[in-house]
Every structure is written in structure tokens, then in C-alpha cells.
Short mmCIF file of C-alpha atoms in Angstrom, two decimals:
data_model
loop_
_atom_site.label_atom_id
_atom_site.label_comp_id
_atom_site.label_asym_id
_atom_site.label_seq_id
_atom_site.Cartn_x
_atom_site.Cartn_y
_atom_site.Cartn_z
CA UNK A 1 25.02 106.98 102.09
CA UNK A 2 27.05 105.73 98.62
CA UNK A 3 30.28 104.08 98.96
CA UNK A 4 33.35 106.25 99.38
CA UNK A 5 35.08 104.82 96.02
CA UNK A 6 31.65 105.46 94.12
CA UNK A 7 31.44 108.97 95.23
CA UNK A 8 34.43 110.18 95.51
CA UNK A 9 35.07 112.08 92.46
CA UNK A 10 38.37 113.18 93.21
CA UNK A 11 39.78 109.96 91.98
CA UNK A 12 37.96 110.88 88.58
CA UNK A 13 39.09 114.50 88.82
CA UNK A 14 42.52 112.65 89.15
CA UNK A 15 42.10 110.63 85.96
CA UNK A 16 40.68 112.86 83.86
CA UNK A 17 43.92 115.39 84.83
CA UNK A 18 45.96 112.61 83.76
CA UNK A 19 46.41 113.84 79.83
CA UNK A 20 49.68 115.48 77.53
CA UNK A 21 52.36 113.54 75.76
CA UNK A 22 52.67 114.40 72.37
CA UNK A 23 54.60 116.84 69.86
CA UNK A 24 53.01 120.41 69.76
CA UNK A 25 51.61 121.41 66.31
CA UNK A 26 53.04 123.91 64.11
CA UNK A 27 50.09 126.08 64.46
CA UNK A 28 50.70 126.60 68.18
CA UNK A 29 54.40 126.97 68.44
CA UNK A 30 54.31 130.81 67.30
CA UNK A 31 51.90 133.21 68.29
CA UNK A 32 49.47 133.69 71.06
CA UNK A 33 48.65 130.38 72.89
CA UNK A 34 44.97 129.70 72.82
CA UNK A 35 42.53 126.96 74.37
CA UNK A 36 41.91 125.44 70.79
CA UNK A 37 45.80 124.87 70.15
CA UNK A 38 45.62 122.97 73.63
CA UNK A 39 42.83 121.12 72.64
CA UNK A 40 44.52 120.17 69.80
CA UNK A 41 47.48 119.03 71.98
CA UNK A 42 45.12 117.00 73.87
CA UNK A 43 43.64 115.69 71.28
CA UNK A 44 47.00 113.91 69.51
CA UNK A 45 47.79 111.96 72.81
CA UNK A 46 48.10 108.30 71.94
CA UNK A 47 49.44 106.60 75.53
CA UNK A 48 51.24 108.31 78.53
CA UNK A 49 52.64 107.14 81.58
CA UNK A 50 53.39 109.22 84.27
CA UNK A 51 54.57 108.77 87.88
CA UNK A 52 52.36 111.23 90.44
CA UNK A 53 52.84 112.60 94.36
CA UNK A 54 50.01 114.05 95.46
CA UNK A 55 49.09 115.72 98.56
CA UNK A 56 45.57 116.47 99.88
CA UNK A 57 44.85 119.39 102.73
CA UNK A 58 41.80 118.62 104.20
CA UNK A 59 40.36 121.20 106.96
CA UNK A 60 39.95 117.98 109.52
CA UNK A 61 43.56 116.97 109.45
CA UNK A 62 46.04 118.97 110.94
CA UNK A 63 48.61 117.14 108.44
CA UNK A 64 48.30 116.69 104.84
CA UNK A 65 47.93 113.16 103.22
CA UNK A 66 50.40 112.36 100.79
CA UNK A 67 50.36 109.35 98.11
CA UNK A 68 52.03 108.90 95.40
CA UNK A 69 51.92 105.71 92.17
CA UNK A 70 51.18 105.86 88.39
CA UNK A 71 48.73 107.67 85.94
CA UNK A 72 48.05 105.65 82.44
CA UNK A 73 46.44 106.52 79.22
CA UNK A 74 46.00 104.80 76.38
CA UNK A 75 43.85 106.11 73.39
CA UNK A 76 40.85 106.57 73.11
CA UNK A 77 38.98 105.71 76.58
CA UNK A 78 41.46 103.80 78.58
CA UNK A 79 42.78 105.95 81.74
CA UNK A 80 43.86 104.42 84.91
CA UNK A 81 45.34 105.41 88.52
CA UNK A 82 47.96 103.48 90.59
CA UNK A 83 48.38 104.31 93.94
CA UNK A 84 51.83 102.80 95.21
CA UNK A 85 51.87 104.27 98.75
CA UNK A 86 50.49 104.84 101.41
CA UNK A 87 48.18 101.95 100.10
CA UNK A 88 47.68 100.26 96.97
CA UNK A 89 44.56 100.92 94.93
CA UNK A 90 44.02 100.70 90.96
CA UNK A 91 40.98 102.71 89.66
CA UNK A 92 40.53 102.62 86.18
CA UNK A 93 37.91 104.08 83.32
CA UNK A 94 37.44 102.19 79.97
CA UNK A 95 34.65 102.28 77.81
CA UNK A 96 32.07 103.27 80.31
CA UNK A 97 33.22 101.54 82.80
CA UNK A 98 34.88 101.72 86.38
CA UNK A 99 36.89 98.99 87.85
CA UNK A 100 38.14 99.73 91.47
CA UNK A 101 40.96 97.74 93.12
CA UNK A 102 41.42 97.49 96.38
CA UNK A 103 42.62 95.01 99.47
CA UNK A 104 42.09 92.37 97.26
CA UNK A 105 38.70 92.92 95.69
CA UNK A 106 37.75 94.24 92.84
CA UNK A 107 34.52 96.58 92.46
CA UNK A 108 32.81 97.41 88.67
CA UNK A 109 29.84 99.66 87.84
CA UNK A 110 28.94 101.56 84.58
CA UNK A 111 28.82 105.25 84.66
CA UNK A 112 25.09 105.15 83.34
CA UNK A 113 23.96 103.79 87.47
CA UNK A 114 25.49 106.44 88.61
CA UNK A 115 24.10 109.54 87.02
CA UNK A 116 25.56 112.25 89.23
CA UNK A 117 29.16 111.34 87.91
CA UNK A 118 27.91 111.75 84.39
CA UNK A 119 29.00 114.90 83.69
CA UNK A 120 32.49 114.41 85.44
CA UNK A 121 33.11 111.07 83.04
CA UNK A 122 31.55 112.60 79.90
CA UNK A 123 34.39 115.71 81.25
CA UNK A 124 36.95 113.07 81.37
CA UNK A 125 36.02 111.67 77.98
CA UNK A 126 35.78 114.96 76.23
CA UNK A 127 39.38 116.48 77.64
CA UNK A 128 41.03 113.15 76.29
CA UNK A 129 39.58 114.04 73.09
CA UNK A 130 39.94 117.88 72.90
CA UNK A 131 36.70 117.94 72.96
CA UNK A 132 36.35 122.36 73.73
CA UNK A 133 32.54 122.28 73.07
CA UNK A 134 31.86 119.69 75.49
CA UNK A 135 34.19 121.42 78.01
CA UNK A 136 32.67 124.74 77.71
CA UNK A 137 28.82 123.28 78.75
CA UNK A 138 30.16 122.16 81.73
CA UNK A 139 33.16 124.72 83.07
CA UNK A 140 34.43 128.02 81.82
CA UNK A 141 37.80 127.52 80.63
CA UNK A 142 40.54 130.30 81.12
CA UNK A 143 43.88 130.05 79.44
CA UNK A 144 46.58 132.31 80.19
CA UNK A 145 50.53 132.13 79.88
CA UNK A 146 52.55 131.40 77.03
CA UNK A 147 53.72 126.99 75.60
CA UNK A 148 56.41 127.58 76.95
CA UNK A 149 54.77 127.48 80.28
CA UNK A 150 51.04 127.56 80.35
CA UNK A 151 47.90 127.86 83.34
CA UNK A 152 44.32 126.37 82.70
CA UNK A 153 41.38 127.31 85.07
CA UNK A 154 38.36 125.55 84.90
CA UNK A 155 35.92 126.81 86.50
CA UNK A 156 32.41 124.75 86.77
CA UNK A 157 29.09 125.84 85.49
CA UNK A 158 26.68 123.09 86.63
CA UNK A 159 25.47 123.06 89.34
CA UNK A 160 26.67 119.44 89.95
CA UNK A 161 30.00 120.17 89.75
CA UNK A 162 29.75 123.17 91.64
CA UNK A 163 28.69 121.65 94.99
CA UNK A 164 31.90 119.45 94.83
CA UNK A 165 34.74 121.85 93.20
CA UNK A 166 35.00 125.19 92.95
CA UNK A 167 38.28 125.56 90.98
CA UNK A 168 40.71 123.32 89.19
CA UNK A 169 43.66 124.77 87.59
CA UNK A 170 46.25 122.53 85.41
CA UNK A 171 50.10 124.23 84.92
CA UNK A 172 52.31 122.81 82.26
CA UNK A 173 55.06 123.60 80.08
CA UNK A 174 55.54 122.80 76.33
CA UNK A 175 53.45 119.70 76.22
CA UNK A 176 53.76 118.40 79.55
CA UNK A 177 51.63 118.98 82.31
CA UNK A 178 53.30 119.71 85.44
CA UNK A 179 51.02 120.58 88.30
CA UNK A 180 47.10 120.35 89.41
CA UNK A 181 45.27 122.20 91.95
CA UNK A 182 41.91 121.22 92.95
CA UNK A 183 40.10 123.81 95.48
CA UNK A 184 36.80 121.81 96.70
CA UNK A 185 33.48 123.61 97.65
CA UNK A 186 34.28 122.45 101.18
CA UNK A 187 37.52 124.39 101.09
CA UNK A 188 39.89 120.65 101.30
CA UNK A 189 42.44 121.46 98.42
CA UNK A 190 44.23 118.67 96.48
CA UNK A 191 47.76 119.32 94.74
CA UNK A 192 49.42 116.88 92.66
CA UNK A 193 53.06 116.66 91.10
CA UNK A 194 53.21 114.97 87.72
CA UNK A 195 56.50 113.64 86.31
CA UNK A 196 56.62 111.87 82.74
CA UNK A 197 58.01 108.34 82.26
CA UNK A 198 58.05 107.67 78.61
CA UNK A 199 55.32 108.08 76.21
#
């Protein structure tokens, strides 16, 4: 059985979620709102800093677990998660590689030795960039609303994925992202609450 912080790919899910920050383009600011104008949003982020309260329903727990800290980007592969309470934990992704913080000790491995969060990193890497062609191999994307307040599902395709999440779903408005909703294969659902600091 693999360590809890090297398999659990909800703290990746997290980071990867953690994107937004910049000035919409022209382009998307009339007219229909479409996945390559978001992508293009995406794309333009240079750093973000946002504070986070998350809360995770889990079908063994009668109560949910709630936690809360900071979310960091900085351009091009530097994304990292701060949990301030209950606990304090850093996890952070940079240049293929992931450090883990915790009770004092300090955990690294490169994504390469572990191959089964691959896709999830290369995911990570490829929504930082607006990448939409290395999106679309691994989830079917489905935009709907309008800037002013926008809904992106992402449904997986491999079969990876699929045996860990069945359905993540981002809300925002204007260029901020507001809300994600993670629905696991094993039914636990994760829902975090994202407020910007400064950019």
C-alpha cells in the first residue's frame, strides 16, 4: 500500500484547481463564452494568491472535514497548497517535482516514479498553460454560462482518472474562480471556497 500523501490525488486535484487572475481579453468580453477564450484566460496568469475553505463529505464520516490555508501560483510550473487549519501541511509542484510538508519533515519525489499520477500532473501542467488539446485527451470539457458567471465540467476519459473522479466542475465569474466540486468514483465529494488576495 503507497503512502497517503503519494496517492492521494486530491491534493493535486486541489493544485491544479488553483488557476485565474488576470484581465479577460477583448475577444471574450462580447459574444458567446467558449472553452478557447477560457483557455486563453488561463493561459495569461502570471502569479495568484488565494485564501481557500474547503470541506470534504466522505461516506465514513457522519461530519464533514473542513480546512482551510493558501493556494499559490507563480508562472510557469510553480503551484503550491497551504493548509493553515486543522493542521499545517505545504504541498507544492515545481518543475516535476513534489515537495510535501508535514509535522516537521519534508518528503520529495519526481512525478516520473510515480506513473499513475502522470496524467493528473501533465493535467495540472496543461490547465496552467491553456493547454485545450492536452485537456481534451484526458477529460471532456463542457462549458456553459456566460463571463459574467461561468460553469466548467470536466469529465474524465482515461480510465485512470476515472477510477478516482467521476466529475469535477469549476464555477467562476469574470476571471475569478469561485467554487470547485469534486464528485469521487467512491461517491466522497470535495467542495472548496476560493477567495482572491491580490494578484
Amino acid at each position: 500500500m503507497q503512502p497517503s500523501h503519494v496517492t492521494d490525488f486530491r491534493c493535486l486535484i486541489w493544485l491544479w484547481l488553483m488557476l485565474s487572475g488576470c484581465a479577460v481579453p477583448a475577444a471574450a468580453q462580447t459574444g458567446v463564452f467558449e472553452i478557447p477564450q477560457l483557455m486563453q484566460i488561463l493561459a495569461q496568469v502570471e502569479t495568484r494568491e488565494s485564501a481557500f475553505t474547503e470541506k470534504k463529505i466522505l461516506a465514513l464520516l457522519t461530519e464533514p472535514l473542513i480546512s482551510s490555508g493558501t493556494l499559490r501560483y507563480r508562472r510557469p510550473n510553480y503551484v503550491e497548497r497551504t493548509t493553515i487549519a486543522p493542521r499545517q501541511e505545504r504541498f507544492i509542484y515545481e518543475n516535476g517535482k513534489i515537495t510535501i510538508e508535514s509535522s516537521g519533515r519534508q518528503h520529495q519525489f519526481h512525478v516520473k516514479d510515480q506513473p499513475s499520477l502522470g496524467v493528473l500532473i501533465e493535467s495540472i501542467r496543461a490547465t496552467l498553460a491553456g493547454d485545450e488539446k492536452t485537456l481534451q485527451r484526458h477529460y471532456q470539457l463542457r462549458l456553459a454560462g456566460t463571463r459574467a458567471h461561468w460553469d466548467l465540467e470536466m469529465l474524465p476519459v482515461s480510465s485512470d482518472l476515472f477510477s478516482r473522479t467521476r466529475l469535477i466542475r469549476i464555477s467562476g465569474a469574470q476571471d475569478e474562480l469561485r467554487q470547485i466540486d469534486i464528485l469521487e468514483a467512491s461517491g466522497d465529494r470535495t467542495i472548496m471556497m476560493i477567495n482572491a488576495i491580490k494578484r
